[in-house]
Structure formats: C-alpha cells, structure tokens
Short mmCIF file of C-alpha atoms and ligand atoms in Angstrom, two decimals:
data_model
loop_
_atom_site.label_atom_id
_atom_site.label_comp_id
_atom_site.label_asym_id
_atom_site.label_seq_id
_atom_site.Cartn_x
_atom_site.Cartn_y
_atom_site.Cartn_z
CA LEU E 1 -57.24 -43.82 128.21
CA SER E 2 -58.81 -47.24 129.19
CA ARG E 3 -60.46 -47.76 125.60
CA LEU E 4 -56.73 -47.28 124.59
CA ARG E 5 -55.17 -49.39 127.15
CA ARG E 6 -57.74 -52.29 126.39
CA THR E 7 -57.17 -52.08 122.49
CA GLU E 8 -53.36 -51.25 122.29
CA PRO E 9 -52.04 -54.63 123.21
CA SER E 10 -53.87 -56.23 119.76
CA VAL E 11 -53.91 -52.79 117.76
CA ARG E 12 -50.10 -51.74 118.68
CA SER E 13 -50.79 -48.15 117.45
CA PHE E 14 -48.01 -46.88 119.59
CA ILE E 15 -44.82 -46.79 120.00
CA HIS E 16 -44.92 -44.64 123.10
CA VAL E 17 -47.93 -44.31 125.13
CA ALA E 18 -47.80 -41.16 127.41
CA ASP E 19 -51.41 -42.45 129.35
CA ALA E 20 -50.44 -41.57 132.80
CA ALA E 21 -49.05 -38.20 131.53
CA ALA E 22 -52.31 -37.78 129.91
CA GLU E 23 -54.14 -38.71 132.70
CA ARG E 24 -52.09 -35.98 135.25
CA GLU E 25 -52.99 -33.35 132.76
CA ALA E 26 -56.42 -34.19 132.34
CA GLU E 27 -56.71 -34.04 136.39
CA GLU E 28 -54.91 -30.55 136.31
CA LEU E 29 -57.72 -29.28 133.46
CA ASP E 30 -60.25 -30.57 135.62
CA ARG E 31 -59.09 -28.74 138.49
CA ARG E 32 -58.98 -25.42 136.48
CA ILE E 33 -62.26 -26.13 135.23
CA ALA E 34 -63.56 -26.86 138.44
CA SER E 35 -61.45 -23.66 139.93
CA GLY E 36 -63.65 -21.27 137.48
CA GLU E 37 -60.84 -20.95 134.81
CA LYS E 38 -62.93 -21.76 132.32
CA ASP E 39 -62.23 -19.41 129.76
CA ALA E 40 -58.67 -20.27 130.26
CA VAL E 41 -58.97 -23.83 128.47
CA GLY E 42 -58.57 -23.87 124.76
CA PRO E 43 -60.35 -24.90 122.23
CA LEU E 44 -58.99 -28.39 122.12
CA ALA E 45 -59.34 -28.89 126.00
CA GLY E 46 -58.51 -32.25 127.01
CA VAL E 47 -58.78 -33.66 123.76
CA LEU E 48 -56.69 -36.60 123.42
CA VAL E 49 -54.50 -36.44 120.54
CA GLY E 50 -51.80 -39.06 118.63
CA ILE E 51 -48.44 -38.02 116.97
CA LYS E 52 -46.63 -39.84 114.14
CA ASP E 53 -43.26 -40.50 115.71
CA ASN E 54 -41.81 -38.39 113.38
CA LEU E 55 -43.10 -35.22 114.60
CA CYS E 56 -40.65 -33.89 117.37
CA THR E 57 -42.24 -33.94 120.86
CA ALA E 58 -40.37 -32.34 124.01
CA ASN E 59 -39.32 -34.81 126.37
CA MET E 60 -40.98 -37.67 124.77
CA PRO E 61 -39.30 -40.17 122.70
CA SER E 62 -39.18 -39.33 119.02
CA THR E 63 -37.80 -41.91 117.11
CA GLY E 64 -39.23 -41.74 113.61
CA GLY E 65 -39.63 -45.81 113.57
CA SER E 66 -35.79 -45.85 113.27
CA ARG E 67 -33.62 -47.67 115.66
CA ILE E 68 -30.81 -44.98 115.13
CA LEU E 69 -33.01 -42.87 117.00
CA ASP E 70 -33.38 -44.82 120.01
CA GLY E 71 -33.37 -42.57 123.16
CA TYR E 72 -33.52 -39.73 121.64
CA ARG E 73 -35.74 -36.70 123.11
CA PRO E 74 -35.91 -33.82 121.52
CA ALA E 75 -36.00 -30.40 123.34
CA TYR E 76 -38.82 -29.01 121.51
CA ASP E 77 -42.28 -29.44 119.80
CA ALA E 78 -42.84 -29.37 116.14
CA THR E 79 -44.68 -26.11 115.55
CA ALA E 80 -47.98 -28.21 114.71
CA VAL E 81 -47.79 -30.36 117.97
CA ARG E 82 -47.34 -27.17 119.78
CA ARG E 83 -50.51 -25.49 118.45
CA LEU E 84 -52.69 -28.39 119.41
CA ARG E 85 -50.75 -28.42 122.77
CA ASP E 86 -51.35 -24.62 123.28
CA ALA E 87 -55.30 -24.89 122.01
CA GLY E 88 -55.46 -27.65 124.87
CA ALA E 89 -55.05 -30.68 123.64
CA ILE E 90 -52.91 -33.51 125.23
CA VAL E 91 -50.56 -35.65 123.67
CA VAL E 92 -51.44 -39.49 124.61
CA GLY E 93 -48.58 -40.97 122.98
CA LYS E 94 -46.49 -41.08 119.74
CA THR E 95 -47.43 -43.71 116.69
CA ASN E 96 -46.04 -45.98 114.83
CA LEU E 97 -44.73 -45.72 111.52
CA ASP E 98 -42.61 -46.78 108.63
CA GLU E 99 -39.03 -46.14 109.33
CA PHE E 100 -38.67 -42.27 108.46
CA GLY E 101 -41.79 -42.41 106.55
CA MET E 102 -40.74 -44.75 103.93
CA GLY E 103 -43.27 -47.15 103.27
CA SER E 104 -46.76 -47.84 102.98
CA THR E 105 -47.93 -50.89 105.40
CA THR E 106 -46.32 -49.50 108.64
CA GLU E 107 -44.38 -52.86 108.66
CA GLY E 108 -41.52 -50.82 108.27
CA SER E 109 -40.80 -49.83 111.64
CA ALA E 110 -38.34 -50.61 113.90
CA PHE E 111 -40.26 -51.51 116.35
CA GLN E 112 -43.54 -53.30 116.14
CA VAL E 113 -46.37 -53.96 113.26
CA THR E 114 -49.71 -52.14 113.78
CA THR E 115 -52.58 -54.03 112.87
CA ASN E 116 -55.81 -52.86 111.10
CA PRO E 117 -58.64 -52.15 113.65
CA TRP E 118 -61.03 -53.96 110.91
CA ASP E 119 -58.95 -57.00 110.60
CA ASP E 120 -55.98 -57.78 112.44
CA SER E 121 -54.55 -59.99 110.33
CA ARG E 122 -54.63 -56.89 107.93
CA VAL E 123 -51.96 -53.93 107.55
CA PRO E 124 -53.58 -50.49 108.46
CA GLY E 125 -51.54 -48.75 105.61
CA GLY E 126 -48.67 -46.46 105.87
CA SER E 127 -46.56 -44.85 106.63
CA SER E 128 -48.73 -43.38 109.23
CA GLY E 129 -50.24 -46.64 110.03
CA GLY E 130 -50.29 -45.63 113.61
CA SER E 131 -52.10 -42.69 113.56
CA ALA E 132 -54.64 -43.80 111.53
CA SER E 133 -55.01 -47.33 113.39
CA ALA E 134 -55.30 -44.92 116.60
CA VAL E 135 -58.46 -42.99 114.99
CA SER E 136 -60.18 -45.88 113.86
CA ALA E 137 -59.77 -48.17 117.25
CA ARG E 138 -61.19 -44.52 118.90
CA GLN E 139 -57.71 -44.66 121.09
CA CYS E 140 -57.40 -41.09 120.57
CA VAL E 141 -59.92 -38.44 118.82
CA VAL E 142 -57.59 -36.97 116.11
CA SER E 143 -53.76 -37.76 115.11
CA LEU E 144 -51.09 -35.96 112.97
CA GLY E 145 -49.16 -37.57 110.57
CA SER E 146 -47.24 -36.71 107.51
CA ASP E 147 -47.71 -37.10 103.75
CA THR E 148 -44.95 -37.40 101.32
CA GLY E 149 -46.69 -39.76 98.89
CA GLY E 150 -49.72 -40.72 100.58
CA SER E 151 -48.62 -41.49 104.01
CA VAL E 152 -51.81 -39.81 105.69
CA ARG E 153 -54.47 -40.90 102.90
CA GLN E 154 -53.71 -44.45 102.31
CA PRO E 155 -54.02 -45.31 105.98
CA ALA E 156 -56.89 -43.52 106.34
CA SER E 157 -58.52 -45.17 103.63
CA PHE E 158 -57.44 -48.81 104.89
CA CYS E 159 -58.50 -47.85 108.54
CA GLY E 160 -61.89 -45.96 107.55
CA VAL E 161 -61.34 -42.71 109.00
CA VAL E 162 -60.71 -39.12 107.47
CA GLY E 163 -57.51 -38.38 106.25
CA LEU E 164 -56.20 -34.68 104.79
CA LYS E 165 -52.91 -34.00 103.45
CA PRO E 166 -52.75 -30.25 103.15
CA THR E 167 -51.54 -27.77 100.16
CA TYR E 168 -47.55 -28.15 100.68
CA GLY E 169 -46.89 -24.90 102.98
CA ARG E 170 -50.46 -24.83 104.68
CA VAL E 171 -48.93 -26.42 108.13
CA SER E 172 -45.40 -25.59 109.06
CA ARG E 173 -42.75 -28.73 108.60
CA PHE E 174 -40.90 -27.08 111.85
CA GLY E 175 -40.11 -30.57 114.21
CA LEU E 176 -41.11 -32.74 111.57
CA MET E 177 -38.36 -35.17 110.50
CA ALA E 178 -37.38 -34.55 106.89
CA TYR E 179 -38.01 -37.37 104.43
CA ALA E 180 -38.14 -35.66 100.82
CA SER E 181 -38.63 -32.02 101.69
CA SER E 182 -40.17 -30.56 98.71
CA LEU E 183 -42.95 -33.13 99.23
CA ASP E 184 -43.55 -33.36 103.11
CA VAL E 185 -46.29 -32.14 104.77
CA VAL E 186 -47.97 -32.56 108.19
CA GLY E 187 -51.34 -33.94 107.86
CA CYS E 188 -54.54 -34.57 109.71
CA LEU E 189 -56.61 -37.75 110.73
CA GLY E 190 -60.13 -37.99 112.15
CA SER E 191 -62.96 -39.90 112.78
CA SER E 192 -65.00 -37.54 111.02
CA VAL E 193 -64.89 -34.28 108.72
CA PHE E 194 -65.62 -32.03 111.62
CA ASP E 195 -62.78 -33.14 113.86
CA THR E 196 -60.36 -32.89 110.93
CA ALA E 197 -61.34 -29.78 110.01
CA THR E 198 -61.17 -28.45 113.99
CA ILE E 199 -57.62 -29.34 114.05
CA LEU E 200 -56.86 -28.07 110.94
CA SER E 201 -57.77 -24.84 111.83
CA VAL E 202 -55.43 -25.17 114.89
CA VAL E 203 -52.11 -26.39 113.37
CA ALA E 204 -52.46 -24.29 109.69
CA GLY E 205 -50.82 -21.14 109.26
CA HIS E 206 -47.29 -19.10 108.98
CA ASP E 207 -44.39 -20.19 111.00
CA LYS E 208 -41.48 -18.29 111.27
CA MET E 209 -39.74 -21.15 111.50
CA ASP E 210 -40.48 -23.23 108.71
CA SER E 211 -39.97 -20.11 105.58
CA THR E 212 -41.59 -22.62 103.05
CA SER E 213 -44.84 -22.19 105.34
CA SER E 214 -47.35 -20.36 103.58
CA SER E 215 -48.83 -16.82 104.97
CA GLN E 216 -52.03 -16.86 103.22
CA ASP E 217 -54.73 -16.43 106.02
CA VAL E 218 -56.32 -19.63 107.48
CA PRO E 219 -60.08 -19.68 106.94
CA ASP E 220 -62.24 -20.94 109.81
CA TYR E 221 -62.79 -24.58 108.22
CA VAL E 222 -65.10 -25.59 110.86
CA SER E 223 -67.81 -22.44 110.04
CA GLU E 224 -67.51 -22.99 106.28
CA LEU E 225 -68.56 -26.85 107.07
CA VAL E 226 -71.32 -25.88 109.18
CA SER E 227 -72.51 -23.42 106.38
CA LEU E 228 -73.34 -26.35 103.90
CA ASP E 229 -76.91 -26.83 103.99
CA LEU E 230 -77.61 -30.62 104.23
CA LEU E 231 -81.25 -29.90 104.33
CA GLU E 232 -81.64 -28.29 100.97
CA SER E 233 -82.07 -30.94 98.01
CA LYS E 234 -79.32 -29.90 95.78
CA PRO E 235 -76.55 -28.62 97.80
CA LEU E 236 -73.81 -29.25 95.50
CA ASN E 237 -75.36 -27.32 92.87
CA GLY E 238 -73.00 -25.60 89.98
CA LEU E 239 -70.22 -27.79 91.65
CA ARG E 240 -67.93 -29.58 88.35
CA ILE E 241 -66.53 -32.73 89.51
CA GLY E 242 -63.74 -34.55 87.32
CA ILE E 243 -63.11 -38.24 88.20
CA ILE E 244 -59.72 -39.13 86.97
CA GLN E 245 -60.08 -41.70 84.14
CA GLU E 246 -56.61 -43.17 84.48
CA THR E 247 -57.34 -44.60 88.29
CA LEU E 248 -60.26 -46.36 87.48
CA GLY E 249 -58.95 -49.04 85.05
CA GLU E 250 -56.20 -52.12 85.16
CA GLY E 251 -54.85 -52.98 88.36
CA VAL E 252 -57.80 -51.66 90.51
CA ASP E 253 -59.96 -53.81 92.57
CA THR E 254 -63.31 -54.14 91.17
CA GLY E 255 -65.05 -53.46 94.45
CA VAL E 256 -63.23 -50.49 95.11
CA ILE E 257 -64.02 -49.06 91.26
CA SER E 258 -67.55 -49.71 92.05
CA SER E 259 -67.32 -48.04 95.70
CA ILE E 260 -65.79 -44.79 93.99
CA LYS E 261 -68.73 -44.65 91.12
CA ASP E 262 -71.42 -44.85 93.22
CA ALA E 263 -69.69 -42.31 95.67
CA ALA E 264 -69.78 -40.47 92.20
CA SER E 265 -73.33 -40.81 91.53
CA HIS E 266 -74.10 -39.52 95.06
CA LEU E 267 -72.42 -36.42 93.99
CA GLU E 268 -73.85 -36.04 91.05
CA HIS E 269 -77.46 -36.51 92.82
CA LEU E 270 -76.87 -33.86 95.34
CA GLY E 271 -76.66 -31.67 92.00
CA SER E 272 -72.82 -31.50 90.58
CA VAL E 273 -71.73 -32.42 87.41
CA VAL E 274 -69.24 -34.99 87.10
CA GLU E 275 -67.26 -35.57 84.10
CA GLU E 276 -64.28 -38.52 83.44
CA VAL E 277 -61.26 -36.35 83.23
CA SER E 278 -58.19 -37.58 81.58
CA LEU E 279 -54.46 -36.62 82.97
CA PRO E 280 -52.04 -38.56 80.51
CA SER E 281 -49.23 -38.02 82.79
CA PHE E 282 -50.78 -39.99 86.03
CA SER E 283 -48.51 -43.08 85.50
CA LEU E 284 -45.59 -41.17 85.00
CA GLY E 285 -45.89 -39.76 88.31
CA LEU E 286 -44.87 -43.05 90.14
CA PRO E 287 -41.61 -43.40 89.04
CA ALA E 288 -40.82 -39.98 89.13
CA TYR E 289 -41.82 -39.74 92.57
CA TYR E 290 -39.67 -42.25 93.61
CA ILE E 291 -36.38 -40.86 92.18
CA LEU E 292 -37.08 -37.33 93.81
CA ALA E 293 -37.98 -38.86 96.81
CA SER E 294 -35.17 -41.18 97.35
CA SER E 295 -32.75 -38.32 96.34
CA GLU E 296 -34.14 -35.86 98.42
CA ALA E 297 -33.81 -38.60 101.37
CA SER E 298 -30.14 -39.83 100.48
CA SER E 299 -29.27 -35.94 101.22
CA ASN E 300 -31.96 -35.17 104.12
CA LEU E 301 -30.50 -38.68 105.93
CA SER E 302 -27.24 -37.56 105.95
CA ARG E 303 -27.92 -36.19 109.49
CA TYR E 304 -28.25 -39.40 111.21
CA ASP E 305 -24.65 -40.12 111.58
CA GLY E 306 -24.49 -41.33 115.02
CA ILE E 307 -23.06 -38.47 116.51
CA ARG E 308 -25.54 -35.56 116.80
CA TYR E 309 -29.10 -37.91 118.09
CA GLY E 310 -29.71 -40.92 119.30
CA ARG E 311 -28.06 -44.15 119.96
CA GLN E 312 -24.19 -43.90 120.37
CA VAL E 313 -21.61 -46.55 119.26
CA SER E 314 -17.88 -46.60 120.61
CA ALA E 315 -15.54 -46.55 117.49
CA ASP E 316 -11.90 -45.46 116.75
CA ASP E 317 -12.62 -42.99 114.03
CA LEU E 318 -15.23 -41.07 112.50
CA ASN E 319 -16.12 -43.07 109.09
CA GLU E 320 -16.32 -46.12 111.72
CA ILE E 321 -19.02 -44.14 113.83
CA TYR E 322 -20.76 -43.42 110.61
CA GLY E 323 -20.67 -47.26 109.52
CA GLU E 324 -21.28 -48.92 112.76
CA SER E 325 -24.27 -46.42 113.62
CA ARG E 326 -25.81 -46.37 110.39
CA ALA E 327 -25.48 -50.29 109.51
CA ASP E 328 -27.48 -51.70 112.80
CA GLY E 329 -29.14 -47.87 113.30
CA LEU E 330 -31.15 -47.91 109.65
CA GLY E 331 -33.44 -50.66 108.31
CA HIS E 332 -33.60 -52.35 105.08
CA GLU E 333 -36.00 -49.85 103.28
CA VAL E 334 -34.38 -46.92 104.25
CA LYS E 335 -30.61 -48.06 103.35
CA MET E 336 -32.16 -49.32 99.66
CA ARG E 337 -33.75 -45.84 99.42
CA ILE E 338 -30.44 -43.89 100.00
CA LEU E 339 -28.78 -46.02 97.62
CA MET E 340 -31.03 -45.35 94.65
CA GLY E 341 -31.35 -41.50 95.32
CA THR E 342 -27.37 -41.31 95.76
CA TYR E 343 -27.40 -43.05 92.37
CA ALA E 344 -29.49 -41.09 90.69
CA LEU E 345 -28.10 -38.03 91.74
CA SER E 346 -24.70 -38.97 90.79
CA ALA E 347 -22.65 -37.15 88.10
CA GLY E 348 -23.11 -39.58 85.17
CA TYR E 349 -26.99 -40.76 86.04
CA TYR E 350 -28.16 -36.93 87.07
CA ASP E 351 -30.00 -35.99 83.45
CA ALA E 352 -31.11 -39.80 82.90
CA TYR E 353 -32.92 -39.94 86.19
CA TYR E 354 -33.00 -36.88 88.36
CA LYS E 355 -33.48 -34.31 85.89
CA ARG E 356 -35.83 -36.36 84.15
CA ALA E 357 -37.94 -36.91 87.17
CA GLN E 358 -37.89 -33.15 87.56
CA GLN E 359 -39.28 -32.72 84.09
CA VAL E 360 -41.97 -35.03 84.54
CA ARG E 361 -42.78 -33.41 88.03
CA THR E 362 -43.44 -30.35 85.86
CA LEU E 363 -45.95 -32.04 83.36
CA VAL E 364 -47.89 -33.20 86.32
CA LYS E 365 -48.25 -30.31 87.78
CA GLU E 366 -49.59 -28.59 84.65
CA SER E 367 -51.80 -31.33 83.81
CA PHE E 368 -53.77 -31.00 87.20
CA LYS E 369 -53.49 -27.65 86.63
CA GLY E 370 -55.26 -27.70 83.50
CA ALA E 371 -57.89 -29.97 85.03
CA LEU E 372 -58.61 -27.47 87.92
CA GLU E 373 -59.17 -24.90 85.60
CA ARG E 374 -61.94 -27.14 84.27
CA TYR E 375 -63.02 -28.56 87.32
CA ASP E 376 -63.56 -27.53 91.17
CA ILE E 377 -62.22 -30.63 92.61
CA LEU E 378 -61.22 -34.25 91.09
CA ILE E 379 -62.00 -37.40 92.40
CA SER E 380 -60.22 -41.07 92.54
CA PRO E 381 -59.97 -43.92 94.75
CA ALA E 382 -57.52 -43.02 97.55
CA ALA E 383 -55.74 -46.65 97.03
CA PRO E 384 -56.06 -49.27 94.14
CA SER E 385 -57.26 -51.91 96.88
CA ALA E 386 -58.62 -52.13 100.59
CA ALA E 387 -55.99 -53.26 103.21
CA TYR E 388 -54.24 -56.21 102.48
CA LYS E 389 -52.68 -58.84 104.51
CA ILE E 390 -49.67 -58.50 106.95
CA GLY E 391 -46.42 -59.76 105.05
CA GLU E 392 -48.16 -59.81 101.71
CA LYS E 393 -45.85 -57.52 100.27
CA ILE E 394 -43.05 -57.10 102.37
CA ASN E 395 -40.72 -59.09 100.20
CA ASP E 396 -41.90 -57.36 96.89
CA PRO E 397 -41.10 -53.27 97.30
CA LEU E 398 -42.16 -52.65 93.63
CA ALA E 399 -45.64 -54.20 94.37
CA MET E 400 -45.45 -51.54 97.63
CA TYR E 401 -44.77 -48.67 95.55
CA ALA E 402 -47.07 -49.65 92.84
CA GLY E 403 -49.80 -49.21 95.29
CA ASP E 404 -49.02 -45.26 95.83
CA ILE E 405 -50.14 -44.96 92.27
CA MET E 406 -53.39 -42.77 93.46
CA THR E 407 -51.36 -40.47 95.97
CA VAL E 408 -47.85 -39.30 94.75
CA ASN E 409 -49.18 -37.23 91.89
CA VAL E 410 -51.18 -34.92 94.73
CA ASN E 411 -47.54 -34.54 96.41
CA LEU E 412 -45.88 -34.03 93.01
CA ALA E 413 -48.12 -31.01 92.36
CA GLY E 414 -48.43 -29.61 95.70
CA LEU E 415 -52.21 -29.73 95.83
CA PRO E 416 -54.36 -30.86 98.93
CA ALA E 417 -56.72 -33.80 99.07
CA LEU E 418 -58.90 -35.50 101.42
CA VAL E 419 -60.05 -38.90 101.72
CA VAL E 420 -63.43 -40.29 103.36
CA PRO E 421 -64.75 -43.27 103.98
CA CYS E 422 -67.31 -43.84 101.12
CA GLY E 423 -67.75 -47.77 101.19
CA PHE E 424 -66.60 -51.32 101.74
CA VAL E 425 -65.37 -54.51 99.88
CA GLU E 426 -65.62 -57.77 101.34
CA GLY E 427 -62.82 -58.61 103.91
CA GLY E 428 -62.54 -59.10 107.56
CA ALA E 429 -65.44 -59.74 109.63
CA ALA E 430 -67.33 -56.65 108.99
CA GLY E 431 -65.85 -55.69 105.51
CA LEU E 432 -62.71 -53.18 104.66
CA PRO E 433 -63.21 -49.67 104.22
CA VAL E 434 -62.62 -47.80 100.94
CA GLY E 435 -61.81 -44.02 100.72
CA LEU E 436 -62.58 -41.57 98.20
CA GLN E 437 -59.52 -39.13 97.64
CA ILE E 438 -60.97 -35.33 96.95
CA ILE E 439 -58.73 -33.28 95.12
CA GLY E 440 -58.37 -29.40 94.83
CA SER E 441 -56.45 -26.57 93.68
CA PRO E 442 -54.11 -24.79 96.14
CA PHE E 443 -55.43 -23.92 99.38
CA SER E 444 -59.16 -24.96 99.20
CA GLU E 445 -59.02 -26.96 101.77
CA GLY E 446 -62.21 -25.31 102.89
CA ASN E 447 -64.09 -26.97 99.86
CA LEU E 448 -62.55 -30.34 100.34
CA LEU E 449 -63.90 -30.64 103.66
CA ARG E 450 -67.10 -29.02 102.51
CA VAL E 451 -67.35 -31.84 99.66
CA GLY E 452 -66.16 -34.75 102.22
CA HIS E 453 -68.86 -33.57 104.70
CA ILE E 454 -71.65 -34.61 102.59
CA PHE E 455 -70.30 -38.34 103.06
CA GLU E 456 -71.13 -38.85 106.78
N1 LIG D 1 -45.50 -44.91 100.63
C1 LIG D 1 -44.44 -43.87 100.07
C2 LIG D 1 -43.15 -44.02 100.25
O1 LIG D 1 -42.84 -45.00 100.42
C3 LIG D 1 -45.36 -42.49 100.98
C4 LIG D 1 -44.55 -42.63 102.30
C5 LIG D 1 -44.89 -41.23 102.90
O2 LIG D 1 -46.07 -40.36 102.25
N2 LIG D 1 -44.23 -40.64 103.52
O3 LIG D 1 -42.12 -42.95 99.81
#
C-alpha cells in the first residue's frame, strides 16, 4: 500500500483508490488469522488486486472511464470480482481505461492519463492500461482487465507484465460493461505466469448469470505449471509451434521482430519444432474487427441514456435528456464508434459492411482452426512496436487502430492467448519491454501458461 501511495501521483493507474478500505480489510484479516481462524481465509487472502473500472464493484465507483457514469455505484460485484473477493483478495482500487474499452493507449479515459512505469513519457497501452501499469509498478499483485480486441495483451506487452486473454466464455462477463459482446472477455494480468495462472483458476468457470459462460471444467492451472520440469534439458519435446508469417513483416519494428525470433529460437532449443505458418486472412481481421466491434457497441451503448445510471441532467423532454447527457457524457472516440456502427448496420449498408465483416470473421476462424490442427500453438508479437509516446497517435485514430493488428484476430476466433515479456528494445532509461503472444485452441489456457512459464 505504501508503494501504491508513493507511485500513484506519477503513474496514475487508478481512477479510484480504495487504500483506506484495503488497509481495514487487511487488519481484519490479520485479526482473524491471529485468533486462529487461519483455515477460514481463502487462497488469495490479503492479495491486493486492481480491477479495471469497466467491471462492476459493489459500493465502489464504476465509471467505465466515462463521464456518463460519473457517480455510479453498482449494487453488485461482477462475477470475476466476487470470486476474487470470496478467495480472500482485497480490491485496492479501480484502474484507468480508455472510455468503455475503446482505445489502445488509455488516453481515451475521461478522467486522467496513465503513464508507462518504464518511461513516464510513454503510454501504458490500452484499453486496460491502468491494470497493466498497476501490476508493472507493483502497486498491486494482480489485476483484472477486459480484452475485446487486445486490451489485456497489448498493455501487458507495453508494460512488461503477463497478460492472459482467456477463451471466449471461460470467464463470466456478468458485471462487465458490454462493449462488443461477441468479442469481450475478462482477462488476467500479473507480474508472473504463476500469479496469472493463480487468479485464472479462481475467476474461471460457469456462472448462471452469464449464459455464454462455458461449463467446461476448470483445470488447476497452477499444478499444470508446476508439473513442467525445467531441469529437463528438452521440456518442450514434441511441441509443434507455428510462427505467424504475416506478423513479422512490413510495419513491424525490427527490434520487435528480433525479440520474437530470439524467443522462437529459445523455444526450439528447448525441444519444440518451430515453423513459419501463413494465415492469408490475417490482415482482413483488422477492418472486420472495427466494423463488428463498432456495430455491437452502437447497440450496447444505447443503455447510457442519462436515465438509468450515473449523472443526471435536467431537461424538458426525453430527447433532450438523451441528447444532453450523451453530448457531454460521452467522449469523441465513443461517439465516433457509435456513428460508425450505426452506419454499418443501417439498411442500405448492412450487406456491404456488417455482413461482409461477419464473413471475414468466419474466414479468420477457419484459418486459425486449420493452423491449430497442424500446430499446438501459434506465436507472434503482441504489438507491432513497443510503447510509444503519450500524444503520438491521439489525433490519428487509424494509426492507433493499425496497432491492434496482432491481437484482434484472436478475439474474432474466440481463442485464448497469453502475452509474456520476451525481450527489450531501445527506449526509456532501461529499455522498453516487448511481449510474445502465444495463441492456442479453445480452452488450452493450461498449455499456454506452461509454455509462457519457460520465459521466466
Ligand atoms: N484497441 C481496440 C479497440 O479500441 C481493442 C480494445 C479492447 O480490447 N477493449 O477496440
């Protein structure tokens, strides 16, 4: 907690810090342990967690990074948050994000700009930038984020931490503010694969409040990790790895490419077979993603009407309430996405945009499925570059969208993907971290974590 208090003025990971409440909870925990109630405390007893502010937390502000939800205090916890709390974790605050998850830098928050702990002139990535910077600056042990098109993985890469996007449906979305429901997942961030596996084991699993959550058994991800014998000289013997050709070409920084190639050689050295694999539909994923995500957002965000939640405006009639509360309650990027989505879904353009994007989504899904029949895992960079400067892409949304090329396909296909730090490029005082993305078949999180564990 003292580290959080000391670093927060410069990093600004949190929209809401609950340090005093966390302190009281920790004292209560000490008291219970001292009075012999040791067995009554859960497996995460006393572990400080940060929660992305688009996940609802009972009696704590939950803004989604938007002014339109200023003052909103949900009456309930998101299921993932509830499970962490039931395991004894202490929620130390709500982390900053691009408004409703729409962005890749966290500069799109209505409240503040978060800085990258490796270099305070750079962005932490986004949209779960606060969750990544908080773990990176060791302000909390682990955090939850959400990943619709890369929002856990890209900030993990920029901040040099571990980020996991689970299979669609692995973690309940109940209490997650919907951005694009067919793509959204709750993800986990930690400073090690071990920590990340630990919280995934707690938050994963079926939830009757989310009909899209899977009822597949949740393996014990931690004991799967421990089963990996790192003393063996070839622990990855028999593992087939495909390195996605399209992710190592034009537009990708040379420093990033060489870090990923070094990581691939390391994996090879440990006994796996690494081959290049081509996914021809890879570049089509980006435009398809932005059409589908905006379309779903345009529908999901209609709930922010100035009546049900958050800030109230006074106006004479319903249209005026809608108009006024949205005009100053929503930011520029969010308005742009609603307009784009509404356009893509409108009668005259539906076939040309929405329908076509859905067709591309099927292509992407099939090409991943084919590749994952030939390879156990696929690898790529998590982002085409390391963290860039604050303000650099703020007026160029297309350049920002282009940075999501490495991650969006995985959401279109609903697959799990893990990002682990695998190298550095020049920049900042100590270099800037580069993340390796490891992609697998649905529900293969245990395998991804096992491979990621090699890098620490
Ligand atoms: N940057 C992407 C977007 O703006 C992804 C965001 C996310 O995963 N929430 O849509």
